[in-house]
mmCIF file of C-alpha atoms in Angstrom:
data_model
loop_
_atom_site.group_PDB
_atom_site.id
_atom_site.type_symbol
_atom_site.label_atom_id
_atom_site.label_comp_id
_atom_site.label_asym_id
_atom_site.label_seq_id
_atom_site.Cartn_x
_atom_site.Cartn_y
_atom_site.Cartn_z
ATOM 1 C CA LEU N 1 -21.738 -10.900 -11.973
ATOM 2 C CA LEU N 2 -19.175 -13.894 -11.801
ATOM 3 C CA HIS N 3 -19.543 -16.515 -14.233
ATOM 4 C CA ALA N 4 -20.339 -20.287 -13.141
ATOM 5 C CA GLN N 5 -17.178 -21.425 -12.569
ATOM 6 C CA CYS N 6 -16.004 -18.719 -10.251
ATOM 7 C CA LEU N 7 -19.321 -19.047 -8.049
ATOM 8 C CA GLN N 8 -18.437 -22.429 -7.354
ATOM 9 C CA CYS N 9 -14.912 -21.421 -6.084
ATOM 10 C CA LEU N 10 -16.509 -18.382 -4.080
ATOM 11 C CA ARG N 11 -17.685 -21.078 -1.270
ATOM 12 C CA SER N 12 -13.841 -21.204 -0.300
ATOM 13 C CA SER N 13 -12.463 -18.486 1.711
ATOM 14 C CA HIS N 14 -9.045 -20.303 1.715
ATOM 15 C CA MET N 15 -8.612 -20.626 -1.810
ATOM 16 C CA ASP N 16 -4.844 -21.865 -2.385
ATOM 17 C CA LEU N 17 -2.871 -19.067 -3.727
ATOM 18 C CA CYS N 18 -0.505 -21.334 -5.704
ATOM 19 C CA HIS N 19 -3.331 -23.575 -7.358
ATOM 20 C CA VAL N 20 -4.669 -22.570 -10.939
ATOM 21 C CA PRO N 21 -7.364 -24.210 -12.720
ATOM 22 C CA THR N 22 -6.932 -26.720 -14.794
ATOM 23 C CA THR N 23 -9.579 -25.376 -17.130
ATOM 24 C CA GLN N 24 -8.877 -21.749 -17.159
ATOM 25 C CA GLU N 25 -11.990 -20.317 -18.506
ATOM 26 C CA LYS N 26 -11.798 -16.223 -19.191
ATOM 27 C CA GLY N 27 -11.822 -14.400 -15.536
ATOM 28 C CA TRP N 28 -11.286 -17.445 -13.862
ATOM 29 C CA TYR N 29 -9.442 -15.108 -11.295
ATOM 30 C CA LEU N 30 -12.356 -13.161 -10.338
ATOM 31 C CA ALA N 31 -13.182 -15.699 -7.639
ATOM 32 C CA LEU N 32 -9.842 -14.894 -5.630
ATOM 33 C CA MET N 33 -11.845 -11.721 -4.809
ATOM 34 C CA ALA N 34 -14.495 -13.350 -2.921
ATOM 35 C CA PRO N 35 -16.048 -13.446 0.014
ATOM 36 C CA ASN N 36 -17.666 -10.115 0.921
ATOM 37 C CA ILE N 37 -18.689 -10.675 4.603
ATOM 38 C CA LYS N 38 -19.974 -7.029 5.311
ATOM 39 C CA GLY N 39 -22.738 -6.633 2.915
ATOM 40 C CA PRO N 40 -24.427 -4.292 0.370
ATOM 41 C CA ASN N 41 -22.343 -1.252 1.720
ATOM 42 C CA TYR N 42 -19.700 -2.450 0.287
ATOM 43 C CA ALA N 43 -20.621 -2.541 -3.357
ATOM 44 C CA TRP N 44 -17.046 -4.070 -4.673
ATOM 45 C CA LEU N 45 -14.966 -7.425 -3.922
ATOM 46 C CA ASP N 46 -11.694 -6.989 -2.961
ATOM 47 C CA PRO N 47 -8.709 -7.681 -5.358
ATOM 48 C CA SER N 48 -5.900 -8.106 -2.835
ATOM 49 C CA ARG N 49 -5.964 -11.763 -3.055
ATOM 50 C CA LEU N 50 -6.197 -11.573 -6.767
ATOM 51 C CA TYR N 51 -2.847 -9.457 -6.583
ATOM 52 C CA CYS N 52 -1.216 -11.949 -4.539
ATOM 53 C CA HIS N 53 -1.484 -14.825 -7.011
ATOM 54 C CA PRO N 54 1.094 -14.977 -9.659
ATOM 55 C CA GLN N 55 -0.603 -16.536 -12.483
ATOM 56 C CA GLY N 56 -3.825 -14.577 -11.693
ATOM 57 C CA LEU N 57 -2.478 -11.345 -11.691
ATOM 58 C CA GLN N 58 -1.010 -12.023 -15.098
ATOM 59 C CA ASP N 59 -3.737 -13.286 -16.693
ATOM 60 C CA CYS N 60 -5.834 -10.549 -14.919
ATOM 61 C CA VAL N 61 -3.205 -7.902 -16.716
ATOM 62 C CA ALA N 62 -3.496 -9.884 -20.260
ATOM 63 C CA ASP N 63 -7.443 -9.714 -20.384
ATOM 64 C CA LEU N 64 -7.432 -5.950 -19.545
ATOM 65 C CA LEU N 65 -4.788 -5.601 -22.352
ATOM 66 C CA GLN N 66 -6.191 -7.647 -25.002
ATOM 67 C CA PRO N 67 -8.750 -5.306 -26.597
ATOM 68 C CA PHE N 68 -5.690 -2.509 -26.831
ATOM 69 C CA GLN N 69 -3.502 -4.752 -28.637
ATOM 70 C CA GLY N 70 -2.099 -2.781 -31.582
ATOM 71 C CA ASP N 71 -3.116 0.434 -30.281
ATOM 72 C CA PRO N 72 -0.606 3.151 -29.639
ATOM 73 C CA ILE N 73 -0.026 3.690 -25.870
ATOM 74 C CA ASP N 74 2.659 5.734 -24.737
ATOM 75 C CA MET N 75 1.864 5.965 -21.181
ATOM 76 C CA VAL N 76 -0.139 4.354 -18.447
ATOM 77 C CA ALA N 77 -1.891 6.518 -15.899
ATOM 78 C CA GLY N 78 -3.026 4.695 -12.467
ATOM 79 C CA ILE N 79 -5.369 6.674 -10.003
ATOM 80 C CA ASP N 80 -4.320 6.717 -6.215
ATOM 81 C CA ALA N 81 -4.389 4.527 -4.344
ATOM 82 C CA MET N 82 -5.291 0.905 -5.273
ATOM 83 C CA GLY N 83 -5.169 2.036 -9.326
ATOM 84 C CA PHE N 84 -1.101 1.940 -8.731
ATOM 85 C CA ILE N 85 -1.126 -1.925 -8.893
ATOM 86 C CA LEU N 86 -2.916 -2.674 -11.740
ATOM 87 C CA GLY N 87 -1.388 0.373 -13.512
ATOM 88 C CA ALA N 88 1.844 -0.276 -12.600
ATOM 89 C CA ALA N 89 1.506 -4.133 -13.747
ATOM 90 C CA ILE N 90 -0.110 -3.340 -16.766
ATOM 91 C CA ALA N 91 2.889 -0.592 -17.477
ATOM 92 C CA ALA N 92 5.616 -3.172 -16.733
ATOM 93 C CA THR N 93 4.029 -5.348 -19.164
ATOM 94 C CA LEU N 94 3.745 -2.605 -21.922
ATOM 95 C CA ARG N 95 7.387 -1.297 -21.120
ATOM 96 C CA LYS N 96 6.184 1.936 -20.851
ATOM 97 C CA GLY N 97 6.073 4.682 -18.196
ATOM 98 C CA PHE N 98 3.458 4.983 -15.422
ATOM 99 C CA LEU N 99 1.676 8.353 -14.329
ATOM 100 C CA ALA N 100 0.764 8.359 -10.548
ATOM 101 C CA ILE N 101 -2.482 10.557 -10.002
ATOM 102 C CA ARG N 102 -2.545 11.274 -6.578
ATOM 103 C CA LYS N 103 -4.857 12.213 -3.806
ATOM 104 C CA ALA N 104 -4.223 15.940 -2.867
ATOM 105 C CA GLY N 105 -2.030 16.985 -0.334
ATOM 106 C CA HIS N 106 0.621 14.314 -0.717
ATOM 107 C CA LEU N 107 2.863 16.123 -3.513
ATOM 108 C CA CYS N 108 5.764 18.881 -2.406
ATOM 109 C CA VAL N 109 6.043 20.401 -5.821
ATOM 110 C CA GLN N 110 3.582 22.469 -8.074
ATOM 111 C CA THR N 111 0.845 20.438 -8.988
ATOM 112 C CA LEU N 112 -2.340 20.413 -11.312
ATOM 113 C CA VAL N 113 -5.519 19.589 -9.297
ATOM 114 C CA GLN N 114 -8.969 18.477 -10.072
ATOM 115 C CA PRO N 115 -12.057 18.211 -7.868
ATOM 116 C CA TYR N 116 -14.538 15.285 -8.149
ATOM 117 C CA THR N 117 -17.451 13.753 -5.867
ATOM 118 C CA ASP N 118 -16.334 9.938 -4.829
ATOM 119 C CA TYR N 119 -18.560 6.721 -4.906
ATOM 120 C CA SER N 120 -19.431 7.486 -1.582
ATOM 121 C CA GLY N 121 -20.551 11.089 -2.306
ATOM 122 C CA ARG N 122 -17.625 12.919 -0.974
ATOM 123 C CA GLU N 123 -15.894 16.034 -2.198
ATOM 124 C CA LYS N 124 -12.333 15.627 -2.927
ATOM 125 C CA VAL N 125 -9.177 16.491 -4.916
ATOM 126 C CA MET N 126 -6.657 14.950 -6.698
ATOM 127 C CA GLU N 127 -3.393 16.237 -8.194
ATOM 128 C CA VAL N 128 -0.536 15.395 -10.522
ATOM 129 C CA ARG N 129 2.864 17.291 -10.708
ATOM 130 C CA THR N 130 2.950 20.092 -13.497
ATOM 131 C CA ASP N 131 6.514 18.619 -14.587
ATOM 132 C CA ALA N 132 5.234 15.158 -14.679
ATOM 133 C CA ILE N 133 5.501 15.105 -18.714
ATOM 134 C CA SER N 134 7.533 17.619 -20.733
ATOM 135 C CA PRO N 135 6.717 17.604 -24.276
ATOM 136 C CA GLY N 136 9.741 16.301 -26.244
ATOM 137 C CA GLU N 137 11.319 16.676 -29.621
ATOM 138 C CA LEU N 138 12.424 13.964 -31.771
ATOM 139 C CA PRO N 139 15.035 14.836 -34.831
ATOM 140 C CA SER N 140 13.119 14.151 -38.088
ATOM 141 C CA TRP N 141 15.967 13.639 -40.822
ATOM 142 C CA LEU N 142 14.942 15.777 -43.856
ATOM 143 C CA GLY N 143 17.881 14.345 -46.046
ATOM 144 C CA ARG N 144 21.646 14.454 -46.420
ATOM 145 C CA GLY N 145 23.608 17.450 -47.626
ATOM 146 C CA ARG N 146 26.806 17.305 -49.811
ATOM 147 C CA CYS N 147 30.470 15.521 -48.662
ATOM 148 C CA ARG N 148 32.716 18.136 -47.647
ATOM 149 C CA GLY N 149 36.004 17.545 -46.508
ATOM 150 C CA GLY N 150 35.023 13.698 -45.903
ATOM 151 C CA HIS N 151 32.277 14.388 -43.732
ATOM 152 C CA TRP N 152 28.570 14.531 -44.376
ATOM 153 C CA ALA N 153 26.586 17.795 -43.581
ATOM 154 C CA LEU N 154 23.656 16.424 -42.035
ATOM 155 C CA SER N 155 20.220 18.567 -42.369
ATOM 156 C CA TYR N 156 17.185 18.047 -39.918
ATOM 157 C CA SER N 157 14.689 19.963 -38.149
ATOM 158 C CA LEU N 158 13.321 19.332 -34.880
ATOM 159 C CA CYS N 159 9.286 18.250 -34.682
ATOM 160 C CA PRO N 160 7.338 18.380 -31.750
ATOM 161 C CA LEU N 161 6.004 14.649 -30.376
ATOM 162 C CA PRO N 162 2.331 14.843 -30.384
ATOM 163 C CA GLY N 163 0.244 14.284 -27.191
ATOM 164 C CA LEU N 164 1.006 11.288 -25.099
ATOM 165 C CA ARG N 165 -1.490 8.770 -25.598
ATOM 166 C CA THR N 166 -2.355 7.527 -22.284
ATOM 167 C CA LEU N 167 -4.176 4.335 -20.591
ATOM 168 C CA LEU N 168 -6.127 5.073 -17.275
ATOM 169 C CA VAL N 169 -6.279 2.457 -14.868
ATOM 170 C CA ASP N 170 -8.006 1.788 -11.738
ATOM 171 C CA GLN N 171 -9.238 -1.106 -9.537
ATOM 172 C CA TRP N 172 -12.570 -0.049 -9.503
ATOM 173 C CA VAL N 173 -15.243 2.350 -10.940
ATOM 174 C CA GLU N 174 -18.495 2.998 -9.301
ATOM 175 C CA THR N 175 -20.201 5.979 -9.839
ATOM 176 C CA GLY N 176 -17.684 7.040 -12.692
ATOM 177 C CA GLY N 177 -16.705 10.051 -10.736
ATOM 178 C CA THR N 178 -12.895 9.448 -9.863
ATOM 179 C CA MET N 179 -12.008 8.024 -13.548
ATOM 180 C CA ARG N 180 -13.817 11.117 -15.227
ATOM 181 C CA ALA N 181 -11.789 13.618 -13.121
ATOM 182 C CA ALA N 182 -8.936 11.719 -13.979
ATOM 183 C CA ILE N 183 -9.436 11.932 -17.373
ATOM 184 C CA GLN N 184 -10.005 15.258 -17.345
ATOM 185 C CA LEU N 185 -6.382 15.803 -15.135
ATOM 186 C CA VAL N 186 -4.647 14.066 -17.854
ATOM 187 C CA GLU N 187 -5.862 16.286 -20.216
ATOM 188 C CA GLN N 188 -4.395 19.321 -18.832
ATOM 189 C CA LEU N 189 -1.023 17.930 -18.578
ATOM 190 C CA GLY N 190 1.763 19.016 -21.584
ATOM 191 C CA GLY N 191 -0.016 22.173 -22.562
ATOM 192 C CA VAL N 192 -2.359 23.035 -25.213
ATOM 193 C CA SER N 193 -0.154 22.371 -28.165
ATOM 194 C CA HIS N 194 0.884 18.769 -26.731
ATOM 195 C CA PRO N 195 -1.861 17.446 -24.377
ATOM 196 C CA CYS N 196 -1.969 14.257 -22.987
ATOM 197 C CA VAL N 197 -4.433 12.063 -24.927
ATOM 198 C CA PRO N 198 -6.919 9.579 -22.989
ATOM 199 C CA THR N 199 -7.070 6.569 -25.449
ATOM 200 C CA GLY N 200 -8.462 3.965 -23.191
ATOM 201 C CA VAL N 201 -9.681 2.824 -19.670
ATOM 202 C CA ALA N 202 -8.755 -0.505 -18.006
ATOM 203 C CA THR N 203 -10.512 -1.662 -14.632
ATOM 204 C CA ILE N 204 -11.469 -5.081 -12.978
ATOM 205 C CA CYS N 205 -15.034 -3.688 -13.028
ATOM 206 C CA ILE N 206 -17.138 -0.785 -14.554
ATOM 207 C CA GLU N 207 -20.394 -0.371 -12.813
ATOM 208 C CA ASP N 208 -23.787 -0.058 -14.529
ATOM 209 C CA SER N 209 -23.800 3.730 -13.342
ATOM 210 C CA GLU N 210 -24.841 6.835 -15.188
ATOM 211 C CA GLY N 211 -21.015 7.662 -14.822
ATOM 212 C CA GLY N 212 -19.789 4.530 -15.683
ATOM 213 C CA ARG N 213 -21.797 4.426 -19.099
ATOM 214 C CA TRP N 214 -20.542 8.177 -19.627
ATOM 215 C CA ILE N 215 -17.210 6.815 -19.627
ATOM 216 C CA GLN N 216 -18.111 3.770 -21.897
ATOM 217 C CA GLU N 217 -19.554 5.803 -24.377
ATOM 218 C CA ARG N 218 -16.726 7.883 -25.109
ATOM 219 C CA TYR N 219 -13.568 5.924 -24.173
ATOM 220 C CA LYS N 220 -12.351 2.027 -25.195
ATOM 221 C CA CYS N 221 -12.647 0.510 -22.158
ATOM 222 C CA CYS N 222 -11.794 -2.843 -21.133
ATOM 223 C CA HIS N 223 -13.137 -4.606 -17.610
ATOM 224 C CA CYS N 224 -12.660 -8.223 -16.214
ATOM 225 C CA VAL N 225 -16.039 -8.573 -14.543
ATOM 226 C CA PRO N 226 -18.664 -9.189 -17.401
#
């Protein structure tokens, strides 16, 4: 899956985390994930070392955001647990808020829940607190009244905000079950009149699976592994 430059780097399991290639081809940082010494039971490479590399992490985030430049994004949602790392980095880069989608059983407040089947075939539940997002209102100035006693009488109405446009982030999408459940959970937030609107998916890799294809057919997606 990785391009030729990365494949050459995969031979080294002790890559210098301060080293940046002189020629930085797109996705150069993917080599930082190697190696996989545990065989085909692990369908992914571990990005932990990529996150430790300052330039690698910055370039990864920049590549994931490139297709969304100019798109309105109000919030970033990350999936427990490794999706928190990329999601928080993306939210900080965009200067947006971050919604944590948690594994069930960790929140001491009222929650919305969504069952799903993960990549290993296990039945699980994810949750998010019900009051994580409160539909807001913004003043919409309709005009100025007459000047009375030296003061302007301003007239305005309160117009509800549209649904929050949300970019969903996870580390890896294998079968798509986890991401699909996160999309369904986000859509429940904010109620019927002010729902959250999933506008895209960003992840290091989307596997060529039925669930992965379902997501890519319905949402704007960006992934680093070609």
